[in-house]
Coordinates of C-alpha atoms in Angstrom, one line a residue:
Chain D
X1 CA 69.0 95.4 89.4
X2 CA 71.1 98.2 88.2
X3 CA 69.5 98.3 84.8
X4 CA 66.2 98.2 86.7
X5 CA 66.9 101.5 88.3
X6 CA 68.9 103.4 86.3
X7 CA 70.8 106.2 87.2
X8 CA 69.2 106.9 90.2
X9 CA 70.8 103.6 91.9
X10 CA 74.8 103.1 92.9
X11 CA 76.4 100.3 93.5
X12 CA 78.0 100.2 96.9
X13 CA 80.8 98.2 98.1
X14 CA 82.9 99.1 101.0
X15 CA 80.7 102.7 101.1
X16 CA 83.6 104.4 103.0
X17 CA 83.7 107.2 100.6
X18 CA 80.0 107.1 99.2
X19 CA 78.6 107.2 103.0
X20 CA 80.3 110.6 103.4
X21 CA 79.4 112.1 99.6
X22 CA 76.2 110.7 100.5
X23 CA 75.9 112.8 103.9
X24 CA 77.6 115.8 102.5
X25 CA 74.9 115.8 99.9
X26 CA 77.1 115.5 96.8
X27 CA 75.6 112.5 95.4
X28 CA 71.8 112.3 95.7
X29 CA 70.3 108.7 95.2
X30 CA 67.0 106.7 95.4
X31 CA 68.6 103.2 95.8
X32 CA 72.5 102.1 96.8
X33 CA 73.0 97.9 95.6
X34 CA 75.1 96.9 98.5
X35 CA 77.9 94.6 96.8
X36 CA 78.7 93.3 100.5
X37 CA 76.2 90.6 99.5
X38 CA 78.1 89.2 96.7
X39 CA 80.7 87.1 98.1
X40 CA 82.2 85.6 95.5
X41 CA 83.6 88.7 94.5
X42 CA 85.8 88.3 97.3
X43 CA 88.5 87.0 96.7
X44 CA 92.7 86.9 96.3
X45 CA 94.0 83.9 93.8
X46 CA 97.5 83.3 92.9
X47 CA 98.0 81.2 89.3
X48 CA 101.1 81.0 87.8
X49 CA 100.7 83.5 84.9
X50 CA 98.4 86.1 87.4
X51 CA 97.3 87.3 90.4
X52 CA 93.4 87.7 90.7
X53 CA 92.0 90.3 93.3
X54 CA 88.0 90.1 93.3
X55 CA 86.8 94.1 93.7
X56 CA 85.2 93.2 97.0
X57 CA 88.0 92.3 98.8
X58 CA 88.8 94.5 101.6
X59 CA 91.8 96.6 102.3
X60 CA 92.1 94.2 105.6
X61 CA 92.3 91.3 103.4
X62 CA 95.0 92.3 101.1
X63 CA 96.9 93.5 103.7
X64 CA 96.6 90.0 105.2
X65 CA 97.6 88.4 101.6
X66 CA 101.4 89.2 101.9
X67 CA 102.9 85.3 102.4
X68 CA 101.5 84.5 98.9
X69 CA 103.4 86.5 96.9
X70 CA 106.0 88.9 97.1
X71 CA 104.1 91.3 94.6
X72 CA 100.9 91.1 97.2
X73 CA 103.6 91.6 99.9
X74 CA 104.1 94.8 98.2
X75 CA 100.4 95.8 97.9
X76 CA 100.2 94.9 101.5
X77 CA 103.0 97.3 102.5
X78 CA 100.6 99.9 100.3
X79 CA 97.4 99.2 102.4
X80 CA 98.7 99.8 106.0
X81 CA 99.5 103.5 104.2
X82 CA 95.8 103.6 103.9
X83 CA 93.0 104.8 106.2
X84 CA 93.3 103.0 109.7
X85 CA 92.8 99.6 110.6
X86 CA 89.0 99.6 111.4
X87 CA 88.6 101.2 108.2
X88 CA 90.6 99.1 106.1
X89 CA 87.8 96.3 107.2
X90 CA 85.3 97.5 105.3
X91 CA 87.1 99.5 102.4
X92 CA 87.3 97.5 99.3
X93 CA 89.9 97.3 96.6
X94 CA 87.6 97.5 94.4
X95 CA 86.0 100.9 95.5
X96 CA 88.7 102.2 96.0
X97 CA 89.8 101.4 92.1
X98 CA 85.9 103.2 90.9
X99 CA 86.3 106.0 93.2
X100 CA 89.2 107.0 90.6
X101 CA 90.8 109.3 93.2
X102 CA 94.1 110.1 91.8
X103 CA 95.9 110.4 94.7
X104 CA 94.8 106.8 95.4
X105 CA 97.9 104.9 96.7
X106 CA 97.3 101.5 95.4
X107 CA 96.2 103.0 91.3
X108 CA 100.0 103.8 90.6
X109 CA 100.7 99.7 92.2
X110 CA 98.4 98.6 89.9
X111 CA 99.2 100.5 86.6
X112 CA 103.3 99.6 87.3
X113 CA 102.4 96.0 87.3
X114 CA 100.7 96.6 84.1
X115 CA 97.1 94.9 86.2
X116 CA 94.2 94.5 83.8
X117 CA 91.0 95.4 85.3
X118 CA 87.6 92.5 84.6
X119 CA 84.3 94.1 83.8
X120 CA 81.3 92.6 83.5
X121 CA 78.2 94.0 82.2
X122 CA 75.5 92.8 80.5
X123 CA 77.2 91.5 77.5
X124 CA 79.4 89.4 79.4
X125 CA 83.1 90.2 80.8
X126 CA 85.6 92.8 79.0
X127 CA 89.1 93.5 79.8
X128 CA 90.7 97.0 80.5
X129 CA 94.4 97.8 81.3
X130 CA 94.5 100.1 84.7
X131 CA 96.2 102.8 82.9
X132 CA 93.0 103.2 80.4
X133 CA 90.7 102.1 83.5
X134 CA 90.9 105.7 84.9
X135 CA 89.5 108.4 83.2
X136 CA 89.4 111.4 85.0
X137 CA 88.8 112.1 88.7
X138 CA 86.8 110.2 89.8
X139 CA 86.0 109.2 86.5
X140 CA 86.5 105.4 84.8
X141 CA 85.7 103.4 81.9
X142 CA 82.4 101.5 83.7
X143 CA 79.9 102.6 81.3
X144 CA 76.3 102.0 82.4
X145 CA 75.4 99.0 84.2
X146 CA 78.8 97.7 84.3
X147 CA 80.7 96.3 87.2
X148 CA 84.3 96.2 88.3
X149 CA 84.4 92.6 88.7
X150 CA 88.8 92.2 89.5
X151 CA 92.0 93.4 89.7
X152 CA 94.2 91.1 87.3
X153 CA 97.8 91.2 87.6
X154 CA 99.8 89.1 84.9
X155 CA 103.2 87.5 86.0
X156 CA 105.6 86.6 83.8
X157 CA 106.1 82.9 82.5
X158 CA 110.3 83.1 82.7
X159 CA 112.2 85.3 85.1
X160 CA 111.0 87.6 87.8
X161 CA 108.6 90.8 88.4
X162 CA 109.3 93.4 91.4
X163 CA 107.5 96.5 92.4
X164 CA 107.6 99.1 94.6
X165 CA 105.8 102.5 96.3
X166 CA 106.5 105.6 97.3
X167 CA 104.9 108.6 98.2
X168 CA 104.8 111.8 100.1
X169 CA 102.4 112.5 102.9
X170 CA 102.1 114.7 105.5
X171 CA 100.9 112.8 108.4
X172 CA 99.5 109.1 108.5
X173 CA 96.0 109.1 107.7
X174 CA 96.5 111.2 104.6
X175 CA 96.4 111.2 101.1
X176 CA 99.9 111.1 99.1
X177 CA 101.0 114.8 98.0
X178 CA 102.9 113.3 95.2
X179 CA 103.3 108.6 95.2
X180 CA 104.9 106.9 92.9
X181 CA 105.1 102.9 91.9
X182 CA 107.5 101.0 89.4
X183 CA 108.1 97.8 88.4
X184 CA 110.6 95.9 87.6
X185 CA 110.7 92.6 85.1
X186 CA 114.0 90.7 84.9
X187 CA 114.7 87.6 82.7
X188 CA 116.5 84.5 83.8
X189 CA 120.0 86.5 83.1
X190 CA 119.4 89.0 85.1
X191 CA 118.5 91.9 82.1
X192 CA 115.7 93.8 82.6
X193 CA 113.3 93.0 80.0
X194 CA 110.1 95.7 81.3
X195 CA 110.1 98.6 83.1
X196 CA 106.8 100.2 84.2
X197 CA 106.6 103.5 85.9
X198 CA 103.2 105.1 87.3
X199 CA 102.8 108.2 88.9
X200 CA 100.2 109.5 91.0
X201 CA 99.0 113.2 92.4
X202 CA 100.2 114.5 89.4
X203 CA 97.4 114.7 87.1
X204 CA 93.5 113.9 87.2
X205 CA 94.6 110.3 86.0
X206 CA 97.5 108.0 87.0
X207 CA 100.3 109.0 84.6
X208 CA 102.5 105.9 83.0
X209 CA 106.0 107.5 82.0
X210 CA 107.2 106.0 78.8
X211 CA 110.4 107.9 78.9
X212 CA 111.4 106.7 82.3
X213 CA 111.6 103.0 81.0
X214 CA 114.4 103.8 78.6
X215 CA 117.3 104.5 81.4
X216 CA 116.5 100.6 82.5
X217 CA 115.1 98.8 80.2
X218 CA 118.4 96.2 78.2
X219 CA 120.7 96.7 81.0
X220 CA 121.6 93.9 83.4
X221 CA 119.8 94.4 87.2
X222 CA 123.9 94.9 88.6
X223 CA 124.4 97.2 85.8
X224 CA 121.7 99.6 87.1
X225 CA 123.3 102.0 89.7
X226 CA 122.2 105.4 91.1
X227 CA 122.9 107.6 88.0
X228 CA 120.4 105.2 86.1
X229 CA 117.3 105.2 88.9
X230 CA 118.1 109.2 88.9
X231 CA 117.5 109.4 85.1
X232 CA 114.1 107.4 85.5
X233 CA 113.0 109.7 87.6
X234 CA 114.3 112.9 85.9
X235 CA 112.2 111.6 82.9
X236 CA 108.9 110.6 84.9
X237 CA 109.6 114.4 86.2
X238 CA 108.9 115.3 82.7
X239 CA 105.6 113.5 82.2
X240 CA 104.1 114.9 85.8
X241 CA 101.7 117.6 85.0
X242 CA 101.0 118.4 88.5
X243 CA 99.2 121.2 90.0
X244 CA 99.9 123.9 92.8
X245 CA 97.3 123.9 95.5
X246 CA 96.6 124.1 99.2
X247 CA 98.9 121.0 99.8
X248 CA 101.9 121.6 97.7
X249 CA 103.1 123.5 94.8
X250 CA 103.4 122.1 91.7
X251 CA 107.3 122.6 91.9
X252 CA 107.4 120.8 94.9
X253 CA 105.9 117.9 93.7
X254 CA 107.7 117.7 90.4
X255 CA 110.7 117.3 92.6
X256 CA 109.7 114.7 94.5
X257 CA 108.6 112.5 91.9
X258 CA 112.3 112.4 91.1
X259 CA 112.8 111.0 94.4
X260 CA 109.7 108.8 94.7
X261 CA 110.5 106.9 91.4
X262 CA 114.3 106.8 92.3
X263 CA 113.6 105.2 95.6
X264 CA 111.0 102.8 94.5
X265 CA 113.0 101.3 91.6
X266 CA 115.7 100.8 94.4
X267 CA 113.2 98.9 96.3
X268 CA 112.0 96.6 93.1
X269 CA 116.2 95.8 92.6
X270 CA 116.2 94.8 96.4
X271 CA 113.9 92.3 95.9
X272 CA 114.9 91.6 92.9
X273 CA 118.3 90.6 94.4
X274 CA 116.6 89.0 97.1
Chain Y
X1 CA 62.6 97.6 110.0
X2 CA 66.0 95.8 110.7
X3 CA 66.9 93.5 112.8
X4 CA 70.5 93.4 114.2
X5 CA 72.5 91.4 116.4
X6 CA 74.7 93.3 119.0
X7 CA 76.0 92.1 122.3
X8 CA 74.0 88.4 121.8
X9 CA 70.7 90.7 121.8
X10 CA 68.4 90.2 118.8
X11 CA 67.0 93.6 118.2
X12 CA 64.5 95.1 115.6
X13 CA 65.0 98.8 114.6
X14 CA 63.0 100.9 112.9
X15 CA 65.4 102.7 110.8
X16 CA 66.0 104.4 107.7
X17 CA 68.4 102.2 105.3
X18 CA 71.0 105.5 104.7
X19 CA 71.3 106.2 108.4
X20 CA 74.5 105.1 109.5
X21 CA 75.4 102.1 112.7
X22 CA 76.7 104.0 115.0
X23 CA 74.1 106.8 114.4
X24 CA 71.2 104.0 115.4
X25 CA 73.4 102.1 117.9
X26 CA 73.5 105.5 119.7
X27 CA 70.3 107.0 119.6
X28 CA 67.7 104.0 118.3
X29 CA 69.4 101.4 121.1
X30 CA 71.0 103.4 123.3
X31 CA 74.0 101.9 123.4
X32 CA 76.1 105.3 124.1
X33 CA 79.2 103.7 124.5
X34 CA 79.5 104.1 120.8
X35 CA 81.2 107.8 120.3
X36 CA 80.8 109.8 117.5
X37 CA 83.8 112.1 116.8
X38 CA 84.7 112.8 113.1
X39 CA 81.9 111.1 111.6
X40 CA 84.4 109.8 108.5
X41 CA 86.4 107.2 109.5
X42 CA 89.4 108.6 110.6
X43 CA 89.4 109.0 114.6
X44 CA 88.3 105.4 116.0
X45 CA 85.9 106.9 118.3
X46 CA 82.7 105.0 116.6
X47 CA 84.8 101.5 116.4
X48 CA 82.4 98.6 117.1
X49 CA 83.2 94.5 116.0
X50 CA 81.5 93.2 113.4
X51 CA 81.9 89.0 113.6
X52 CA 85.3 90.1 115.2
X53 CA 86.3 92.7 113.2
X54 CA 87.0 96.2 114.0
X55 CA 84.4 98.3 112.1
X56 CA 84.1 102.3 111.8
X57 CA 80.7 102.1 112.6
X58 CA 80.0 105.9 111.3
X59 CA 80.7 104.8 107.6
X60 CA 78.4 102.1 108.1
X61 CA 75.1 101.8 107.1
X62 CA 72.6 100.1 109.6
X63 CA 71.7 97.7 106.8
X64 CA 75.1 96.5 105.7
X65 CA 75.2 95.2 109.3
X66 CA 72.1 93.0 109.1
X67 CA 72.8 89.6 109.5
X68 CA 76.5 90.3 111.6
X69 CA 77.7 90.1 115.0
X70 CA 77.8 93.5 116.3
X71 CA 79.6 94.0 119.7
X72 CA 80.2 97.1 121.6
X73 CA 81.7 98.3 125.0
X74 CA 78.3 97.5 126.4
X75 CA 78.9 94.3 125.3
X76 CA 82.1 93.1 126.8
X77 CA 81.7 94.0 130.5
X78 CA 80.2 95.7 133.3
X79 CA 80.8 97.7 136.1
X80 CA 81.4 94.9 138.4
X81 CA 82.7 92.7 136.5
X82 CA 85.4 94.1 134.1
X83 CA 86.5 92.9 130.7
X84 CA 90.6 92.0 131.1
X85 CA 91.0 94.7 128.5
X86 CA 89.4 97.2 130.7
X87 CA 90.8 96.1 133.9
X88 CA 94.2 97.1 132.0
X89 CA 93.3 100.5 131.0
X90 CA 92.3 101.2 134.4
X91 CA 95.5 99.5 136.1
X92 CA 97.9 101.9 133.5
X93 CA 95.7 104.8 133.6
X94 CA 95.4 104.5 129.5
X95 CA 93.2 107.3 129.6
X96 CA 92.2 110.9 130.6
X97 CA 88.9 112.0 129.6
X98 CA 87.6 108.8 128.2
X99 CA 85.9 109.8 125.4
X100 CA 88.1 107.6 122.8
X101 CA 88.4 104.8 125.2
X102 CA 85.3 102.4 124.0
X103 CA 87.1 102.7 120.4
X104 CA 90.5 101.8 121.8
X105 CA 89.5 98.9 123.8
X106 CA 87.5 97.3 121.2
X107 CA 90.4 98.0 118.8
X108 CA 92.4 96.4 121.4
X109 CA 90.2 92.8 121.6
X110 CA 90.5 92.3 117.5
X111 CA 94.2 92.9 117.7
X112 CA 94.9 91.0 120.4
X113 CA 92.6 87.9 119.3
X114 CA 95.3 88.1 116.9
X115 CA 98.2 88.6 117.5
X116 CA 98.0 87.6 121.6
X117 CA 101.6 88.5 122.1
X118 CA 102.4 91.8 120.5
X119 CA 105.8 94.2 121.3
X120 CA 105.5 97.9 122.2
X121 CA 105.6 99.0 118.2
X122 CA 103.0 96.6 117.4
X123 CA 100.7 97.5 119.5
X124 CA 101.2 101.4 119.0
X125 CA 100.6 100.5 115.2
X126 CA 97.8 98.1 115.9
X127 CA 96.1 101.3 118.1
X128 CA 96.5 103.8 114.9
X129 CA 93.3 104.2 113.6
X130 CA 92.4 105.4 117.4
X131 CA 92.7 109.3 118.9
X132 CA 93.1 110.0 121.8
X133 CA 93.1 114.3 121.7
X134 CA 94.3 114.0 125.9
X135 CA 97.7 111.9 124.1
X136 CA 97.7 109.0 126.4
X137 CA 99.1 107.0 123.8
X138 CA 102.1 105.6 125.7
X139 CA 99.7 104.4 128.9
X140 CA 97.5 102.9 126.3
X141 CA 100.3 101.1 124.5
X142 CA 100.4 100.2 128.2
X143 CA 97.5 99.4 128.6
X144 CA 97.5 97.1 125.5
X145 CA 100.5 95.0 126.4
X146 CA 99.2 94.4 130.2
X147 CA 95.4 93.1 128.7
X148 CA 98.0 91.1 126.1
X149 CA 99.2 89.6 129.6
X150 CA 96.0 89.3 131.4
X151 CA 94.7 87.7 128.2
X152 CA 97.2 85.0 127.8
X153 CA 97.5 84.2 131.5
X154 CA 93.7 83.9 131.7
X155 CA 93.9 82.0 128.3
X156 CA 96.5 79.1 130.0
X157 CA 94.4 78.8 133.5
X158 CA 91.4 77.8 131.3
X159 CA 94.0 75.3 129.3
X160 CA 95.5 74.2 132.6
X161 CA 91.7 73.0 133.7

């Protein structure tokens, strides 16, 4: 259908960003392909290597999703920071991944946990990490006809994987100033074996700080106390690029992802230690 | 032309496919009980159910609603004979103007179809995507947690019978 009509047709899944760049006139269309109809793109699966997350499942859904696992526990934490509850209905995961807002609270979640986004197009399925997913704002690697298809999250086969999420807002209702997600893997010992940070509202893409892995990353999870979490963040500091606008300065939020990245690696060692 | 289900009422519209539901709930059917605030999802006024659900009906389009279960305020009681939900907000006063009530109350019957029992918090967190710009929140927390009882009283006569 899509490659019937070209770039004058969208697809549309939840629609609760496209229906207001389509009233404010900022996208101008002949056809939207409403992705409500596919329901098998709606779905939440937990295997024991991954997590699957079909693109249409709604905000509501995930939210709803958090007895299954304790890393959809955290992702379900995320969604009640977004829009409101009537909204959350019809938002999907997966819009919310192609609208490519930086800012968006569950991109960071998803690029910490190192997910894998499943494309199809017409030459069959392709794989592309989260981090590489977004391109610019509102910019991502669909090329053409192609479809986000799901969210994968890999687990790991021996030990454990926690995450958490911060962020900065003003009010409820709002998008983050400055969030932040990390996650945490642990082997059976207790030693952190992988240490993902992701930053968001502090560049046109989500940022993944290299640097802020090396204060954790060989040490044992009781071995990791305030002075470490403080030099994660002090390094994701480093790899922000954010700018000063309306909202906050770019100082501002340079500080606080300090703080967002030290308090949400001290929420993946809580659960971590249960 | 569209056809959509609201309040048990098969009805065909004549409609352009971008215009939104609330938009042709309003103005095609009528149905003024659906209020139109922000017009992007963020105030609650518009709230309708879809199979259930609470919907922002604003960032809807009519089409995506084919084939659903719409309900509105119209749809739940009358005058003279009040939903349980609105015999609460009327009993705590859990409004002023009125204007936001329709949203509440409809977010009100989802929430409380799930979760029949809810504290104080819960409810004030289950009535966030509503506002209410006269702040009656605390009567229509109120209001919330003496439907919750209505509901479930109302709920055991029917078991009792």
């Amino acid at each position: 259908m899509k490659s019937q009509m070209g770039d004058r047709a969208k697809f549309w899944a939840g629609g609760t960003d496209m229906v207001l760049l389509w009233q404010r006139g900022e996208i101008d269309l002949d056809h939207c392909i409403d992705l409500r109809h596919l329901g098998e793109l709606d779905y939440i699966s937990v295997e024991d290597d991954s997590i699957s997350i079909g693109a249409m499942c709604s905000l509501s859904a995930l939210e709803r999703s958090a007895d299954e696992h304790h890393l959809l526990a955290t992702l379900s934490e995320i969604t009640k920071l977004m829009c409101t509850p009537q909204t959350r209905t019809l938002a999907t995961v997966g819009g919310n991944m192609c609208n490519a807002s930086p800012a968006a609270d569950l991109s960071p979640a998803f690029v910490a946990m190192d997910a894998e986004a499943i494309i199809l197009g017409d030459a069959g399925e392709r794989r592309v990490s989260m981090f590489e997913f977004f391109e610019g704002v509102n910019k991502t690697a669909l090329r053409g006809n192609e479809l986000l298809k799901e969210i994968s999250i890999p687990l790991p086969v021996a030990g454990n994987i926690a995450a958490g999420y911060r962020r900065i807002d003003r009010t409820v209702v709002d998008i983050a100033l400055v969030n932040a997600s990390s996650a945490l893997t642990v082997d059976a010992s207790g030693k952190i074996t992988k240490a993902t940070v992701a930053l968001g509202a502090v560049a046109p893409v989500i940022v993944r700080s290299e640097v802020a892995a090396v204060p954790l990353v060989g040490r044992s999870l009781d071995a990791l106390d305030d002075a470490a979490l403080a030099a994660s963040g002090e390094a994701a500091a480093g790899d922000a690029k954010p700018i000063s606008d309306v909202r906050a300065s770019a100082d501002y939020r340079r500080d606080m992802v300090k703080v967002m990245v030290r308090r949400s690696l001290a929420d993946c060692i809580e659960q971590l230690k249960g | 032309m569209a056809t959509l289900k609201v309040n048990n009422r098969a009805l065909e519209v004549d409609s352009r496919p971008d215009r939104t539901l609330a938009d042709v709930l309003r103005n095609d059917l009528g149905l003024i009980g659906v209020r139109v605030s922000c017009s992007e999802g963020e105030c609650g006024s518009c709230t309708v159910l879809v199979d259930g659900e609470p919907h922002t009906s604003c960032l809807m389009l009519v089409n995506q609603a084919e084939g659903h279960e719409i309900t509105t305020i119209e749809g739940i009681g009358t005058t003279d004979d009040l939903h349980p939900i609105q015999q609460a907000f009327v009993e705590e006063q859990g409004f002023q103007c009125a204007f936001c009530t329709p949203g509440f109350i409809l977010s009100a019957k989802a929430f409380l179809a799930e979760n029949p029992n809810p504290t104080a918090d819960e409810a004030a967190v289950a009535m966030s995507g509503n506002i209410c710009r006269c702040g009656a929140y605390p009567y229509i927390v109120r209001s919330v947690l003496n439907a919750a009882e209505k509901l479930r009283n109302e709920a055991g006569t029917q078991a009792a019978e």
